[in-house]
Amino acid sequence: SQLRARDTPATRAARAARDREEEYLRRAAGAPAEASACGGCKVCRSNALAATEIPFSSRHRPRAAAAPATLKPLRGVKPDERCPRLEIIVAARDGHVGANLALLGDRAVGRRVRVHWPNERDCFRGVVSGFDRETWLHSLEYDDGDVESAIRLWREVVHLGVPEDERADREEATREARRGKVDAAGTGADAAANAAAEVGEDISAKGDGDRQFVPATLDRRSSRKRGATEIAVRGDPGGGRGGRGGRPRRGSK
């Protein structure tokens, strides 16, 4: 699972708290044994119109082969489209966290979640900020400032956020700060400069999770791994990488 990258006491506590919260969620959602349409969404209202026959006029004598006309369905609804609640209930009975959240409807607003983005290969945290009863879609406000106005929670990998996550984050940040390992191998002139640098000199280095080189100060060298150097990074090595606003949306290429 993407939530089990590291196994520490703090992450184990967060995982146990998350399991409890998700079990409470399943009980609160109360997925019925039999899936049934909601009757109030746009699809249900459109299907009801399409099934409503227009009676023949009393002055008109219909032929035996004449089929009665029906009202027009709502624009934007496909003829074979089904109520989203049917799919949601099936997934919720299987224990899908996103489906149980979707089944709560507007009661899910305010819940903290972690949504997995396949393109990013990572989870992003946010808060459920809205619900549209017409479509059963929720909106999310991510912690990095991104907003997703319409998401099918029952089709995404979703986990609940718990307060214990903050402790696990602090523990991970402390571990990374103490370790301070980066790959300072570089290429071309950077590689030669880093190889010849003395302790205390400025170099260009790239951390474990960085995609680009950042300014750093050489602290000490280590022979435990070829090409690896332990340094003290100056400033925020993650600064300037930005959020997800400029990256492709989920499922895009």
mmCIF file of C-alpha atoms in Angstrom:
data_model
loop_
_atom_site.group_PDB
_atom_site.id
_atom_site.type_symbol
_atom_site.label_atom_id
_atom_site.label_comp_id
_atom_site.label_asym_id
_atom_site.label_seq_id
_atom_site.Cartn_x
_atom_site.Cartn_y
_atom_site.Cartn_z
ATOM 1 C CA SER A 1 0.000 0.000 0.000
ATOM 2 C CA GLN A 2 1.102 3.558 -0.671
ATOM 3 C CA LEU A 3 0.497 4.326 3.012
ATOM 4 C CA ARG A 4 3.135 1.862 4.214
ATOM 5 C CA ALA A 5 6.291 3.348 2.794
ATOM 6 C CA ARG A 6 7.955 3.329 6.244
ATOM 7 C CA ASP A 7 7.138 1.220 9.295
ATOM 8 C CA THR A 8 7.772 3.159 12.499
ATOM 9 C CA PRO A 9 5.909 3.372 15.829
ATOM 10 C CA ALA A 10 4.275 6.616 14.697
ATOM 11 C CA THR A 11 3.190 5.223 11.327
ATOM 12 C CA ARG A 12 1.878 2.065 12.982
ATOM 13 C CA ALA A 13 -0.164 4.179 15.394
ATOM 14 C CA ALA A 14 -1.501 6.253 12.490
ATOM 15 C CA ARG A 15 -2.387 3.123 10.553
ATOM 16 C CA ALA A 16 -4.249 1.626 13.533
ATOM 17 C CA ALA A 17 -6.159 4.888 14.056
ATOM 18 C CA ARG A 18 -7.004 5.024 10.358
ATOM 19 C CA ASP A 19 -8.309 1.441 10.401
ATOM 20 C CA ARG A 20 -10.590 2.309 13.335
ATOM 21 C CA GLU A 21 -11.884 5.458 11.660
ATOM 22 C CA GLU A 22 -12.562 3.637 8.402
ATOM 23 C CA GLU A 23 -14.472 0.930 10.274
ATOM 24 C CA TYR A 24 -16.566 3.644 11.956
ATOM 25 C CA LEU A 25 -17.127 5.135 8.514
ATOM 26 C CA ARG A 26 -18.469 1.855 7.141
ATOM 27 C CA ARG A 27 -20.902 1.602 10.015
ATOM 28 C CA ALA A 28 -22.005 5.216 9.620
ATOM 29 C CA ALA A 29 -22.529 4.822 5.869
ATOM 30 C CA GLY A 30 -24.592 1.674 6.391
ATOM 31 C CA ALA A 31 -24.529 0.360 2.827
ATOM 32 C CA PRO A 32 -27.845 -1.472 2.257
ATOM 33 C CA ALA A 33 -27.860 -5.134 1.266
ATOM 34 C CA GLU A 34 -29.760 -4.349 -1.916
ATOM 35 C CA ALA A 35 -28.585 -1.584 -4.239
ATOM 36 C CA SER A 36 -31.307 0.882 -5.156
ATOM 37 C CA ALA A 37 -31.420 4.132 -7.095
ATOM 38 C CA CYS A 38 -31.616 7.366 -5.138
ATOM 39 C CA GLY A 39 -34.539 8.769 -7.116
ATOM 40 C CA GLY A 40 -33.364 12.358 -6.819
ATOM 41 C CA CYS A 41 -30.196 12.718 -8.884
ATOM 42 C CA LYS A 42 -30.111 13.995 -12.449
ATOM 43 C CA VAL A 43 -29.929 10.496 -13.923
ATOM 44 C CA CYS A 44 -32.936 9.269 -11.931
ATOM 45 C CA ARG A 45 -35.036 12.283 -12.899
ATOM 46 C CA SER A 46 -34.041 11.896 -16.531
ATOM 47 C CA ASN A 47 -34.949 8.202 -16.551
ATOM 48 C CA ALA A 48 -38.298 9.032 -14.949
ATOM 49 C CA LEU A 49 -39.060 11.526 -17.703
ATOM 50 C CA ALA A 50 -38.042 9.059 -20.404
ATOM 51 C CA ALA A 51 -40.405 6.476 -18.909
ATOM 52 C CA THR A 52 -43.383 8.869 -18.686
ATOM 53 C CA GLU A 53 -45.782 8.232 -21.553
ATOM 54 C CA ILE A 54 -47.710 11.051 -23.155
ATOM 55 C CA PRO A 55 -51.359 9.921 -23.396
ATOM 56 C CA PHE A 56 -53.172 10.102 -26.701
ATOM 57 C CA SER A 57 -55.695 12.852 -27.148
ATOM 58 C CA SER A 58 -59.325 11.885 -26.584
ATOM 59 C CA ARG A 59 -60.036 13.091 -30.112
ATOM 60 C CA HIS A 60 -57.324 10.870 -31.554
ATOM 61 C CA ARG A 61 -57.899 7.205 -32.219
ATOM 62 C CA PRO A 62 -54.476 5.539 -32.105
ATOM 63 C CA ARG A 63 -53.582 2.756 -34.446
ATOM 64 C CA ALA A 64 -52.718 -0.610 -32.980
ATOM 65 C CA ALA A 65 -49.063 -0.316 -34.063
ATOM 66 C CA ALA A 66 -48.581 3.230 -32.773
ATOM 67 C CA ALA A 67 -46.163 3.458 -29.843
ATOM 68 C CA PRO A 68 -46.971 6.040 -27.200
ATOM 69 C CA ALA A 69 -44.592 9.000 -27.023
ATOM 70 C CA THR A 70 -42.577 9.761 -23.905
ATOM 71 C CA LEU A 71 -41.152 12.899 -22.382
ATOM 72 C CA LYS A 72 -37.650 13.924 -23.393
ATOM 73 C CA PRO A 73 -34.805 12.971 -21.011
ATOM 74 C CA LEU A 74 -32.636 15.653 -19.459
ATOM 75 C CA ARG A 75 -29.819 17.033 -21.566
ATOM 76 C CA GLY A 76 -26.437 15.461 -20.865
ATOM 77 C CA VAL A 77 -27.793 12.133 -19.608
ATOM 78 C CA LYS A 78 -27.121 9.082 -21.761
ATOM 79 C CA PRO A 79 -30.026 6.734 -22.522
ATOM 80 C CA ASP A 80 -28.381 3.763 -20.777
ATOM 81 C CA GLU A 81 -26.899 5.728 -17.863
ATOM 82 C CA ARG A 82 -27.620 4.371 -14.382
ATOM 83 C CA CYS A 83 -27.922 6.097 -11.039
ATOM 84 C CA PRO A 84 -24.433 6.496 -9.501
ATOM 85 C CA ARG A 85 -25.761 5.270 -6.155
ATOM 86 C CA LEU A 86 -26.096 1.751 -7.570
ATOM 87 C CA GLU A 87 -22.350 1.544 -8.245
ATOM 88 C CA ILE A 88 -21.529 3.284 -4.972
ATOM 89 C CA ILE A 89 -23.472 0.790 -2.857
ATOM 90 C CA VAL A 90 -21.801 -2.204 -4.512
ATOM 91 C CA ALA A 91 -18.338 -0.758 -3.857
ATOM 92 C CA ALA A 92 -19.255 0.300 -0.306
ATOM 93 C CA ARG A 93 -20.358 -3.236 0.571
ATOM 94 C CA ASP A 94 -16.883 -4.390 -0.483
ATOM 95 C CA GLY A 95 -15.357 -1.994 2.043
ATOM 96 C CA HIS A 96 -14.188 0.711 -0.371
ATOM 97 C CA VAL A 97 -13.437 3.809 1.729
ATOM 98 C CA GLY A 98 -14.194 6.289 -1.052
ATOM 99 C CA ALA A 99 -17.523 4.611 -1.780
ATOM 100 C CA ASN A 100 -18.551 4.779 1.877
ATOM 101 C CA LEU A 101 -17.624 8.452 1.929
ATOM 102 C CA ALA A 102 -19.655 9.029 -1.232
ATOM 103 C CA LEU A 103 -22.595 7.216 0.349
ATOM 104 C CA LEU A 104 -22.548 9.737 3.206
ATOM 105 C CA GLY A 105 -23.283 12.500 0.702
ATOM 106 C CA ASP A 106 -23.092 15.948 2.312
ATOM 107 C CA ARG A 107 -22.202 14.356 5.670
ATOM 108 C CA ALA A 108 -18.756 13.637 4.217
ATOM 109 C CA VAL A 109 -18.004 17.367 3.921
ATOM 110 C CA GLY A 110 -15.219 18.327 6.310
ATOM 111 C CA ARG A 111 -13.577 14.906 6.376
ATOM 112 C CA ARG A 112 -9.816 14.766 5.894
ATOM 113 C CA VAL A 113 -8.705 12.285 3.244
ATOM 114 C CA ARG A 114 -5.636 11.059 1.418
ATOM 115 C CA VAL A 115 -6.186 10.465 -2.302
ATOM 116 C CA HIS A 116 -3.776 8.422 -4.402
ATOM 117 C CA TRP A 117 -2.784 9.940 -7.753
ATOM 118 C CA PRO A 118 -1.486 7.192 -10.098
ATOM 119 C CA ASN A 119 0.363 9.693 -12.308
ATOM 120 C CA GLU A 120 2.241 11.045 -9.299
ATOM 121 C CA ARG A 121 2.632 7.661 -7.575
ATOM 122 C CA ASP A 122 1.873 9.380 -4.304
ATOM 123 C CA CYS A 123 -0.949 10.287 -1.931
ATOM 124 C CA PHE A 124 -2.116 13.873 -1.478
ATOM 125 C CA ARG A 125 -4.013 15.135 1.526
ATOM 126 C CA GLY A 126 -7.019 17.356 1.552
ATOM 127 C CA VAL A 127 -10.482 18.031 2.888
ATOM 128 C CA VAL A 128 -13.839 17.147 1.357
ATOM 129 C CA SER A 129 -15.288 20.590 0.720
ATOM 130 C CA GLY A 130 -18.584 20.017 -1.079
ATOM 131 C CA PHE A 131 -21.166 17.602 -2.432
ATOM 132 C CA ASP A 132 -23.431 17.768 -5.489
ATOM 133 C CA ARG A 133 -26.581 15.682 -5.019
ATOM 134 C CA GLU A 134 -27.363 15.963 -8.732
ATOM 135 C CA THR A 135 -24.279 13.929 -9.701
ATOM 136 C CA TRP A 136 -23.078 12.353 -6.405
ATOM 137 C CA LEU A 137 -19.720 14.069 -6.996
ATOM 138 C CA HIS A 138 -17.676 15.626 -4.201
ATOM 139 C CA SER A 139 -15.160 18.462 -4.304
ATOM 140 C CA LEU A 140 -11.767 18.391 -2.580
ATOM 141 C CA GLU A 141 -9.437 21.106 -1.365
ATOM 142 C CA TYR A 142 -5.896 19.767 -1.150
ATOM 143 C CA ASP A 143 -3.384 20.961 1.422
ATOM 144 C CA ASP A 144 -1.067 22.175 -1.356
ATOM 145 C CA GLY A 145 -3.731 24.619 -2.573
ATOM 146 C CA ASP A 146 -5.064 22.550 -5.480
ATOM 147 C CA VAL A 147 -8.843 22.178 -5.823
ATOM 148 C CA GLU A 148 -10.680 19.298 -7.457
ATOM 149 C CA SER A 149 -14.227 20.397 -8.099
ATOM 150 C CA ALA A 150 -15.699 17.034 -9.108
ATOM 151 C CA ILE A 151 -14.343 13.665 -8.025
ATOM 152 C CA ARG A 152 -15.930 10.219 -7.995
ATOM 153 C CA LEU A 153 -14.700 9.055 -4.619
ATOM 154 C CA TRP A 154 -15.955 5.523 -5.247
ATOM 155 C CA ARG A 155 -13.549 5.155 -8.174
ATOM 156 C CA GLU A 156 -10.427 6.442 -6.402
ATOM 157 C CA VAL A 157 -7.987 5.005 -3.881
ATOM 158 C CA VAL A 158 -8.957 6.990 -0.792
ATOM 159 C CA HIS A 159 -7.973 6.726 2.863
ATOM 160 C CA LEU A 160 -9.153 8.777 5.794
ATOM 161 C CA GLY A 161 -6.840 11.298 7.404
ATOM 162 C CA VAL A 162 -6.308 11.002 11.170
ATOM 163 C CA PRO A 163 -4.584 13.278 13.737
ATOM 164 C CA GLU A 164 -1.871 10.652 14.202
ATOM 165 C CA ASP A 165 -0.640 11.446 10.684
ATOM 166 C CA GLU A 166 0.862 14.709 11.946
ATOM 167 C CA ARG A 167 2.998 12.894 14.503
ATOM 168 C CA ALA A 168 4.164 10.440 11.862
ATOM 169 C CA ASP A 169 5.075 13.372 9.599
ATOM 170 C CA ARG A 170 7.077 15.073 12.336
ATOM 171 C CA GLU A 171 8.910 11.844 13.058
ATOM 172 C CA GLU A 172 9.713 11.371 9.384
ATOM 173 C CA ALA A 173 10.913 14.969 9.040
ATOM 174 C CA THR A 174 13.160 14.560 12.076
ATOM 175 C CA ARG A 175 14.606 11.348 10.680
ATOM 176 C CA GLU A 176 15.313 12.961 7.315
ATOM 177 C CA ALA A 177 16.920 15.971 8.974
ATOM 178 C CA ARG A 178 19.192 13.771 11.083
ATOM 179 C CA ARG A 179 20.139 11.554 8.219
ATOM 180 C CA GLY A 180 20.846 14.398 5.783
ATOM 181 C CA LYS A 181 21.956 12.046 3.014
ATOM 182 C CA VAL A 182 22.000 13.252 -0.557
ATOM 183 C CA ASP A 183 23.463 12.028 -3.796
ATOM 184 C CA ALA A 184 26.132 14.562 -4.725
ATOM 185 C CA ALA A 185 27.504 12.716 -7.712
ATOM 186 C CA GLY A 186 26.089 15.161 -10.321
ATOM 187 C CA THR A 187 27.219 15.289 -13.933
ATOM 188 C CA GLY A 188 29.881 17.139 -15.886
ATOM 189 C CA ALA A 189 31.349 20.185 -14.170
ATOM 190 C CA ASP A 190 29.130 19.679 -11.115
ATOM 191 C CA ALA A 191 30.507 16.184 -10.622
ATOM 192 C CA ALA A 192 34.114 17.368 -10.829
ATOM 193 C CA ALA A 193 33.443 20.305 -8.513
ATOM 194 C CA ASN A 194 31.678 18.132 -5.964
ATOM 195 C CA ALA A 195 34.402 15.507 -6.070
ATOM 196 C CA ALA A 196 37.092 18.103 -5.392
ATOM 197 C CA ALA A 197 35.132 20.038 -2.769
ATOM 198 C CA GLU A 198 36.444 20.252 0.756
ATOM 199 C CA VAL A 199 34.376 20.002 3.927
ATOM 200 C CA GLY A 200 32.603 23.308 4.476
ATOM 201 C CA GLU A 201 32.510 24.304 0.808
ATOM 202 C CA ASP A 202 29.343 24.985 -1.180
ATOM 203 C CA ILE A 203 28.264 22.293 -3.654
ATOM 204 C CA SER A 204 25.229 21.299 -5.745
ATOM 205 C CA ALA A 205 23.430 18.247 -4.386
ATOM 206 C CA LYS A 206 20.198 16.314 -4.844
ATOM 207 C CA GLY A 207 18.264 14.728 -1.990
ATOM 208 C CA ASP A 208 16.494 11.378 -1.951
ATOM 209 C CA GLY A 209 13.151 12.890 -2.987
ATOM 210 C CA ASP A 210 14.434 15.797 -5.078
ATOM 211 C CA ARG A 211 14.219 16.000 -8.858
ATOM 212 C CA GLN A 212 16.750 18.788 -9.234
ATOM 213 C CA PHE A 213 20.016 19.850 -7.637
ATOM 214 C CA VAL A 214 19.925 22.407 -4.838
ATOM 215 C CA PRO A 215 22.621 24.480 -3.106
ATOM 216 C CA ALA A 216 24.186 22.660 -0.149
ATOM 217 C CA THR A 217 27.190 22.775 2.141
ATOM 218 C CA LEU A 218 29.495 19.749 2.350
ATOM 219 C CA ASP A 219 29.530 18.498 5.914
ATOM 220 C CA ARG A 220 31.432 15.238 5.717
ATOM 221 C CA ARG A 221 32.133 12.388 3.353
ATOM 222 C CA SER A 222 31.110 8.785 3.792
ATOM 223 C CA SER A 223 32.704 5.684 2.311
ATOM 224 C CA ARG A 224 29.769 3.428 3.109
ATOM 225 C CA LYS A 225 28.366 3.823 -0.393
ATOM 226 C CA ARG A 226 30.186 4.700 -3.580
ATOM 227 C CA GLY A 227 29.251 8.146 -4.818
ATOM 228 C CA ALA A 228 27.299 8.976 -1.664
ATOM 229 C CA THR A 229 28.169 11.983 0.441
ATOM 230 C CA GLU A 230 26.609 13.164 3.665
ATOM 231 C CA ILE A 231 25.995 16.896 3.639
ATOM 232 C CA ALA A 232 24.138 19.608 5.491
ATOM 233 C CA VAL A 233 21.635 21.181 3.104
ATOM 234 C CA ARG A 234 21.353 24.967 3.175
ATOM 235 C CA GLY A 235 17.737 26.187 2.967
ATOM 236 C CA ASP A 236 14.677 24.159 2.037
ATOM 237 C CA PRO A 237 15.609 21.383 -0.422
ATOM 238 C CA GLY A 238 11.960 21.046 -1.385
ATOM 239 C CA GLY A 239 11.422 24.742 -2.044
ATOM 240 C CA GLY A 240 10.614 25.725 -5.592
ATOM 241 C CA ARG A 241 9.281 22.357 -6.643
ATOM 242 C CA GLY A 242 5.770 23.721 -6.261
ATOM 243 C CA GLY A 243 2.494 21.892 -5.807
ATOM 244 C CA ARG A 244 0.462 19.840 -8.210
ATOM 245 C CA GLY A 245 -1.180 22.791 -9.943
ATOM 246 C CA GLY A 246 0.983 22.526 -13.060
ATOM 247 C CA ARG A 247 1.058 18.759 -13.298
ATOM 248 C CA PRO A 248 -1.321 16.693 -15.431
ATOM 249 C CA ARG A 249 -4.647 15.741 -13.941
ATOM 250 C CA ARG A 250 -5.442 12.232 -12.832
ATOM 251 C CA GLY A 251 -5.573 9.824 -15.774
ATOM 252 C CA SER A 252 -4.175 12.295 -18.329
ATOM 253 C CA LYS A 253 -1.099 11.667 -20.421
#
